[in-house]
Short mmCIF file of C-alpha atoms in Angstrom, two decimals:
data_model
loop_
_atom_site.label_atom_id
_atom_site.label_comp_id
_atom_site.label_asym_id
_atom_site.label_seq_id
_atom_site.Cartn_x
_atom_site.Cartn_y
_atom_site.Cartn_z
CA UNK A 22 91.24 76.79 22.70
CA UNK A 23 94.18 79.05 25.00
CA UNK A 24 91.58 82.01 24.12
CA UNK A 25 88.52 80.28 25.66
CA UNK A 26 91.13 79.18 28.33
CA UNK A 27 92.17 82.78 29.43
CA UNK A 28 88.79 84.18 28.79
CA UNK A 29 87.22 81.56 31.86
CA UNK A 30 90.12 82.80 34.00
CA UNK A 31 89.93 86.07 33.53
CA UNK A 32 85.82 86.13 34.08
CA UNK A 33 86.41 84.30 37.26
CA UNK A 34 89.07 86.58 39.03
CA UNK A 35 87.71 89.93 37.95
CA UNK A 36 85.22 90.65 41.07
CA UNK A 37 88.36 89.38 43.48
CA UNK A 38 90.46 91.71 41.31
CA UNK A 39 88.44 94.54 42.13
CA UNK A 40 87.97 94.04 45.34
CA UNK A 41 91.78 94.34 45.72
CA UNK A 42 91.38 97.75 44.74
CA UNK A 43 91.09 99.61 47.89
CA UNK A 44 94.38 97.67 49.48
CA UNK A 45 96.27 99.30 46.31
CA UNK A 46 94.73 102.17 46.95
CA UNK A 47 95.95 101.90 50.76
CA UNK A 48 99.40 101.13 50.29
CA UNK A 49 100.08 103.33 47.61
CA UNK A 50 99.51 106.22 49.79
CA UNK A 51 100.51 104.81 52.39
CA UNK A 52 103.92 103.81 51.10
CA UNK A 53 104.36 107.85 49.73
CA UNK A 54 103.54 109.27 53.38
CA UNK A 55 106.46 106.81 54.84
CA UNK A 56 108.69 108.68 52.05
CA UNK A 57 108.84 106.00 49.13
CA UNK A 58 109.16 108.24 46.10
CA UNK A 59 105.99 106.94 43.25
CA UNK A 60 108.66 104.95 41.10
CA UNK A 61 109.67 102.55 44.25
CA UNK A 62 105.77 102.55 45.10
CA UNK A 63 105.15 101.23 41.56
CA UNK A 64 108.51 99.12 41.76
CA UNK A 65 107.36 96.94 45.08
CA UNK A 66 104.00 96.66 43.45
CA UNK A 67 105.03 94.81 40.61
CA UNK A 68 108.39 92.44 41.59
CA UNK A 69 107.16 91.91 45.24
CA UNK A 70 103.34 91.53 44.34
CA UNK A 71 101.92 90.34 47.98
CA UNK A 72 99.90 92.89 49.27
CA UNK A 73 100.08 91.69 52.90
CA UNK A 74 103.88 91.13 52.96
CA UNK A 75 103.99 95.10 51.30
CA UNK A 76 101.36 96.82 53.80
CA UNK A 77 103.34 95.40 56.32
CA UNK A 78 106.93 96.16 55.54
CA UNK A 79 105.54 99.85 55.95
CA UNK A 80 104.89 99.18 59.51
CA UNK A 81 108.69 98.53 60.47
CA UNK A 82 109.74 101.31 57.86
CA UNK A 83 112.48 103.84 58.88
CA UNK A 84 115.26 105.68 58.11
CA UNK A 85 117.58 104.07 58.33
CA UNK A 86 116.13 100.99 56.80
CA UNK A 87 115.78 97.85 58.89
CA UNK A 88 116.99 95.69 56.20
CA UNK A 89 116.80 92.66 57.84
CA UNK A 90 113.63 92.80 59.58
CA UNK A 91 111.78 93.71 56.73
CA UNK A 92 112.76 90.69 54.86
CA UNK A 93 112.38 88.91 57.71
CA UNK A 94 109.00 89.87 58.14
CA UNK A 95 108.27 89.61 54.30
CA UNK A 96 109.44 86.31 54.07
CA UNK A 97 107.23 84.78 57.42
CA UNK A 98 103.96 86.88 55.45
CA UNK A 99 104.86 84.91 52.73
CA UNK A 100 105.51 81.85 53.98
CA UNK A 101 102.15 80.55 53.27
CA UNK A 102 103.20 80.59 49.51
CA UNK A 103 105.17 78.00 50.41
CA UNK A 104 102.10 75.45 51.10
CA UNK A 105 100.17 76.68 48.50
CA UNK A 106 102.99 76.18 45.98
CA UNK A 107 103.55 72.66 47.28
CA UNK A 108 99.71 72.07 47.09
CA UNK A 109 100.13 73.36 43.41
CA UNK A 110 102.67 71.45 42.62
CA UNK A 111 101.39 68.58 40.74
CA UNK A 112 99.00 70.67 38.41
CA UNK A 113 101.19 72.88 37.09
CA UNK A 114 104.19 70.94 37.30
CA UNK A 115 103.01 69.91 32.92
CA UNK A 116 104.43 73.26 32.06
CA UNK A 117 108.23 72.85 31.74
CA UNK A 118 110.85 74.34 34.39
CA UNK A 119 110.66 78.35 32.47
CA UNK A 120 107.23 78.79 32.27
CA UNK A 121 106.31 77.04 35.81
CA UNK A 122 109.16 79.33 37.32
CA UNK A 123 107.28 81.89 35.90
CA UNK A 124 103.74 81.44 36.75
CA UNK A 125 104.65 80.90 40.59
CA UNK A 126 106.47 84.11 40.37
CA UNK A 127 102.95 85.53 39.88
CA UNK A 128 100.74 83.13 42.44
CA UNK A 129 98.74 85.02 44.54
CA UNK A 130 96.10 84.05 46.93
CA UNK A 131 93.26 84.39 44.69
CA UNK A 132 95.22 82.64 42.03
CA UNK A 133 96.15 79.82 43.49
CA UNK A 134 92.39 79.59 44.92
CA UNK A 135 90.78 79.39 41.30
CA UNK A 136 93.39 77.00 40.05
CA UNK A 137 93.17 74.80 42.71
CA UNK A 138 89.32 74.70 42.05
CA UNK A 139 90.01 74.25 38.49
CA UNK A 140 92.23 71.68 38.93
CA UNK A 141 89.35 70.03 40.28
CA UNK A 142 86.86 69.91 37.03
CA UNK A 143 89.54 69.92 34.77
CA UNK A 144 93.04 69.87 33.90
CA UNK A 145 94.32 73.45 35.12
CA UNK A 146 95.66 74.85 31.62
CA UNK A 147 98.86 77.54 31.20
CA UNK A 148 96.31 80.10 29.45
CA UNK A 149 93.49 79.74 32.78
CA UNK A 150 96.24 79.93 35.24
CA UNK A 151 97.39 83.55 33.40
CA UNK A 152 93.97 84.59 32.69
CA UNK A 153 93.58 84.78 36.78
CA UNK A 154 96.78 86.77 37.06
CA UNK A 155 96.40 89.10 34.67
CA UNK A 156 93.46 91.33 35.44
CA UNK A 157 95.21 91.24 39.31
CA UNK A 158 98.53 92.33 37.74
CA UNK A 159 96.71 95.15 36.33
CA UNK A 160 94.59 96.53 38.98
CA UNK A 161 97.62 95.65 41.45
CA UNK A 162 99.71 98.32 39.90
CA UNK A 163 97.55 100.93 38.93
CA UNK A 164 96.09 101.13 41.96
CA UNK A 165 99.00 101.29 43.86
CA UNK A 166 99.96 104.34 41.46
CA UNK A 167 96.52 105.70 41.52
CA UNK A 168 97.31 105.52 45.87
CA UNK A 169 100.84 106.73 45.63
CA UNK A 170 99.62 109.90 43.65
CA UNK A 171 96.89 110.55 46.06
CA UNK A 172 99.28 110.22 48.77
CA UNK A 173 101.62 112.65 47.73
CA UNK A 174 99.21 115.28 47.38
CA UNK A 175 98.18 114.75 51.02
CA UNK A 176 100.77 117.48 52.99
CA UNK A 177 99.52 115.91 56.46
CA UNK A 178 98.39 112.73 56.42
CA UNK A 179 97.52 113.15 60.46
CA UNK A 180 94.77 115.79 59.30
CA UNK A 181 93.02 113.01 57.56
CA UNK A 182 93.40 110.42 59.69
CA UNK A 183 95.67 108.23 57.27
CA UNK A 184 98.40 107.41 60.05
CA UNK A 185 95.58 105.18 61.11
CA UNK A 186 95.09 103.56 58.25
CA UNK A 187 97.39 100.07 58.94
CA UNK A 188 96.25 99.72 62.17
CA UNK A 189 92.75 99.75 60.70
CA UNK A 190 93.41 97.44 57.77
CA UNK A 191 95.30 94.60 60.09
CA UNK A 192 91.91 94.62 62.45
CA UNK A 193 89.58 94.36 59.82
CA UNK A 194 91.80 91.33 58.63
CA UNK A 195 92.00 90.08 61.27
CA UNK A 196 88.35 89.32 61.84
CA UNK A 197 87.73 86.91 59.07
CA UNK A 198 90.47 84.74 60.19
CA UNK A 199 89.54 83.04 63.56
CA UNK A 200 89.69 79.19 62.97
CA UNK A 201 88.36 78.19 65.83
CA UNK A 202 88.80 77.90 69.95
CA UNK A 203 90.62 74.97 69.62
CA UNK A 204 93.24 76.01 66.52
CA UNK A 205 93.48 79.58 67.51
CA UNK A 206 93.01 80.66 70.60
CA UNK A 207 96.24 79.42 72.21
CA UNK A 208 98.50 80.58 69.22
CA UNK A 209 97.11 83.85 69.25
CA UNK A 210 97.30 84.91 73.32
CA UNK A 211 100.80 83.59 73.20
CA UNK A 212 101.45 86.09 70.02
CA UNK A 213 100.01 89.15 71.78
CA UNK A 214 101.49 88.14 74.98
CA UNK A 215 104.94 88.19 73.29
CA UNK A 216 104.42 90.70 70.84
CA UNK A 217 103.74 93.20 73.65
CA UNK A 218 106.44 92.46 75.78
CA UNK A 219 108.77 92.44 72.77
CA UNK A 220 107.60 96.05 72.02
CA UNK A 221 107.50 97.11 75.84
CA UNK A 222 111.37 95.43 76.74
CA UNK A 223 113.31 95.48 73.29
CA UNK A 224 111.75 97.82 70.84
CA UNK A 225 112.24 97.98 67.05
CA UNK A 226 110.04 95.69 65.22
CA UNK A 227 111.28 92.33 66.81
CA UNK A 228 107.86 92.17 68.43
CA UNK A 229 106.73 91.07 65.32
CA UNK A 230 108.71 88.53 63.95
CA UNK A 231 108.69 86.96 67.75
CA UNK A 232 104.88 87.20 67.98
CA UNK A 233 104.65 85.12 64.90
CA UNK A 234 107.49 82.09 66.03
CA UNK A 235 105.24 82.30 69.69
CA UNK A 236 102.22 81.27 67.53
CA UNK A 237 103.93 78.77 65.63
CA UNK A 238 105.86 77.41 68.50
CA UNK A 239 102.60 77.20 70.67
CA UNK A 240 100.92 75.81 67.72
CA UNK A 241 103.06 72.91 67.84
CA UNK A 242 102.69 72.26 71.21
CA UNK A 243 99.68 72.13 71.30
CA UNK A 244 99.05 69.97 68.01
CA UNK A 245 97.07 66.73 68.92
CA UNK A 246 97.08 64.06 66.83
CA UNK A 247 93.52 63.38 66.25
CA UNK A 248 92.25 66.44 65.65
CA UNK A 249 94.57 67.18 62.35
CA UNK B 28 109.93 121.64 41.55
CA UNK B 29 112.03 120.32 44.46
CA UNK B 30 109.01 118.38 45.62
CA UNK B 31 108.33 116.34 41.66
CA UNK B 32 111.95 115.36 41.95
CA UNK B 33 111.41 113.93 45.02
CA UNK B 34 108.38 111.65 44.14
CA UNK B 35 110.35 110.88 41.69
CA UNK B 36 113.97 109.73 43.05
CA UNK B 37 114.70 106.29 43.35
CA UNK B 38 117.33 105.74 46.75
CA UNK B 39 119.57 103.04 46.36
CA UNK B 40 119.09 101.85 49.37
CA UNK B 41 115.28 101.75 49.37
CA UNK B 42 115.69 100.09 45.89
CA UNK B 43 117.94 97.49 47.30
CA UNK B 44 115.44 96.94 50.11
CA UNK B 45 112.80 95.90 47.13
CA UNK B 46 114.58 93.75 45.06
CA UNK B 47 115.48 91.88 48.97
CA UNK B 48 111.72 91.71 49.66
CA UNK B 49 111.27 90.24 46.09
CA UNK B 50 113.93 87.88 45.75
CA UNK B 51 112.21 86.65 49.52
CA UNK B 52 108.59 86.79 48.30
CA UNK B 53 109.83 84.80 45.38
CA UNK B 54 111.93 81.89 47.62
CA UNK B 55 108.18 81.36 49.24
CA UNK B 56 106.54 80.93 46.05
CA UNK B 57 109.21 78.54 44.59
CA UNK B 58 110.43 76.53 47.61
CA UNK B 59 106.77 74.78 48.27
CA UNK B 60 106.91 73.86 44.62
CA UNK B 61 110.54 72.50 45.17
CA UNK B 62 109.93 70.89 48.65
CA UNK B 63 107.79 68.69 47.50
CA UNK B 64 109.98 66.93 45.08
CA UNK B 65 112.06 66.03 48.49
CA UNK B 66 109.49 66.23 51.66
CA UNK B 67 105.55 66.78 52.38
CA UNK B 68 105.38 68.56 55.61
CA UNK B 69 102.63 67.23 57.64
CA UNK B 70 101.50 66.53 61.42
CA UNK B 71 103.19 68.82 63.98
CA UNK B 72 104.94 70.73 61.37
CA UNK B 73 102.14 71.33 59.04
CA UNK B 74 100.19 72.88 61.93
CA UNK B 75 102.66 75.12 62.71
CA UNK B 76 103.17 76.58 59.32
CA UNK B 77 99.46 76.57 59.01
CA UNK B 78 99.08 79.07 61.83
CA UNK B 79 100.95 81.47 59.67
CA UNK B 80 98.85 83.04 57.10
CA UNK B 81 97.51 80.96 54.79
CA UNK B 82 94.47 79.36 52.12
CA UNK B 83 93.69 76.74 55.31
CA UNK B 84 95.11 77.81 57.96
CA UNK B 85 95.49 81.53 58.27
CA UNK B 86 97.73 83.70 60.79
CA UNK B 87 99.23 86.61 59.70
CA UNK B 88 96.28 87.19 62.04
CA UNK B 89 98.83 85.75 64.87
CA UNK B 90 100.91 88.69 63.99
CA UNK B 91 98.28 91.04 63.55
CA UNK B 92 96.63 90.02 66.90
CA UNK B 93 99.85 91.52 68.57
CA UNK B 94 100.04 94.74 66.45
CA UNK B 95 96.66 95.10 67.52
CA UNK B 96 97.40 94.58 71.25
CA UNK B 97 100.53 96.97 70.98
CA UNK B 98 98.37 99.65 69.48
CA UNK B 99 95.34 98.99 72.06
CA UNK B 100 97.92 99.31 74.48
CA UNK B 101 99.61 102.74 73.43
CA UNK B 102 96.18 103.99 73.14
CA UNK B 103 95.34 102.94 77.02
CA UNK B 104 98.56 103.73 78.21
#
C-alpha cells in the first residue's frame, strides 16, 4: 500500500523535478562566484531548500555579511509558505506532531501543489506526500553541487556573462506572474517606485525589503471587498 | 592547492548565516500550519500576504519588479 503510495508521488513530481534543474544549476555557480566555498553551497541547498529565498540571498551578498537583511529577505520570499502551510493544514494534520514537523520542513511549491490536488481525490497519505519530495530533494542538491563545481572552474565569470545571470532569472520569473490589472498593477508601480528610490537615497539592499512592504501596503489599500 | 582548500572551507560566519536563513525558511513553513489552530487570515490581510509570492497570489514578482527597475535603471543611467 505506502509503496504504491510513494510510487504515484514520485511519478507525478518527476517532470517538475527536472525542470528545477537549471535553477540548481544557477545558484550553484552562482553562489561559488559570490565566494561560498562548495560545502556551504551544498549546506544552503539542503537545510534552507527554497530556491527563490537562496537565488536571492546572493543578490544582497557581501563581505561583510548583511546578516539581517538576508534573513529578512529570506523570510518575506518565504512567507508564502506560510499560506500554503495553513491551506495544508487539515490534510496532513493525521500524521502526529514529529512526522508533520517533518514533512513541512520539506514543503515546497511543487509539493504542496500535488498534495493539495491529492487531497482532493483522496485522502493525501504520509508515503504520497514524501514520494513528491524526494526526487526534488535529490535533484535539489546535486544540482546545486553539479553548479557549484562548474562555478568554481569559471576564473571570470564576467567573460561569460554569468554576473548577469540573477538579473536574468528574476525577469523571466517575473513574467508568468502578472495576476491581473486590477490585483497587480498598483502593488507593483508602488514596489518599483520605492525600490528605486530606496537604492538611489539609502543604498544597501533595503530597497528590497521596502519594495516588497510598498506592495503589500498598497495591496491593502487598495483591497475592495467584492472583488476578493 | 591553495585554491581546493578554499572551495572547500566552511566560514563561520557564512555558516551561521545558513543555519539563520534555515531556521527562517523553516518559521514560514511551520507558522501557517500553527496559525491556523488560532486565526485564518482573510479579507484585507489575506490580500496583502497574497501579493507576496505565492500558489494564488504570487509577488516575489513585487520585489523582482523593482530589482528589475534598479537594474534597467543602472543600465540607462
Amino acid at each position: 500500500m505506502w509503496r504504491e503510495e510513494f510510487k504515484l508521488g514520485v511519478l507525478r513530481v518527476w517532470y517538475m523535478a527536472f525542470g528545477a534543474i537549471p535553477f540548481g544549476l544557477a545558484f550553484g555557480a552562482l553562489a561559488t562566484q559570490k565566494g561560498l566555498s562548495i560545502p556551504e553551497t551544498v549546506l544552503m541547498s539542503t537545510i534552507v531548500f527554497a530556491g527563490s529565498s537562496q537565488i536571492v540571498s546572493l543578490e544582497v551578498w557581501a563581505d561583510p555579511i548583511p546578516l539581517a537583511t538576508i534573513v529578512t529577505l529570506t523570510f518575506l520570499v518565504n512567507a508564502r509558505h506560510i499560506l500554503m502551510g495553513a491551506a495544508l493544514a487539515p490534510a496532513v494534520r493525521s500524521y502526529g506532531p514529529m512526522k508533520l514537523h517533518i514533512a513541512l520542513f520539506l514543503m515546497t511549491d511543487q509539493t504542496w501543489a500535488l498534495s493539495m490536488q491529492r487531497k482532493n481525490e483522496a485522502r493525501l497519505s504520509l508515503w504520497f506526500y514524501v514520494g513528491t519530495c524526494t526526487p526534488l530533494i535529490f535533484i535539489w542538491i546535486s544540482s546545486t553541487y553539479g553548479g557549484a563545481m562548474l562555478g568554481s572552474l569559471i576564473a571570470n565569470p564576467k567573460d561569460w556573462g554569468l554576473d548577469f545571470a540573477v538579473a536574468a532569472v528574476f525577469l523571466t520569473m517575473l513574467c508568468g506572474f502578472w495576476q491581473g490589472r486590477g490585483t497587480s498593477l498598483l502593488p507593483w508601480v508602488a514596489a518599483c517606485v520605492v525600490a528605486v528610490g530606496m537604492y538611489e537615497l539609502v543604498g544597501g539592499a533595503w530597497y528590497i525589503v521596502s519594495g516588497a512592504l510598498a506592495a503589500m501596503i498598497t495591496r491593502a489599500l487598495v483591497y475592495k471587498e467584492d472583488t476578493a | 592547492m591553495q585554491d581546493v582548500l578554499a572551495a572547500l572551507s566552511i566560514d563561520p560566519m557564512v555558516l551561521m548565516t545558513i543555519f539563520a536563513m534555515a531556521g527562517a525558511t523553516y518559521l514560514t513553513r511551520i507558522l501557517g500550519y500553527w496559525l491556523t489552530s488560532l486565526y485564518t487570515p482573510r479579507g484585507r490581510l489575506l490580500a496583502a500576504l497574497e501579493i507576496l509570492p505565492g500558489a494564488t497570489g504570487n509577488a516575489l514578482w513585487s520585489i523582482l519588479a523593482g530589482m528589475a527597475a534598479v537594474v534597467a535603471l543602472r543600465l540607462v543611467v
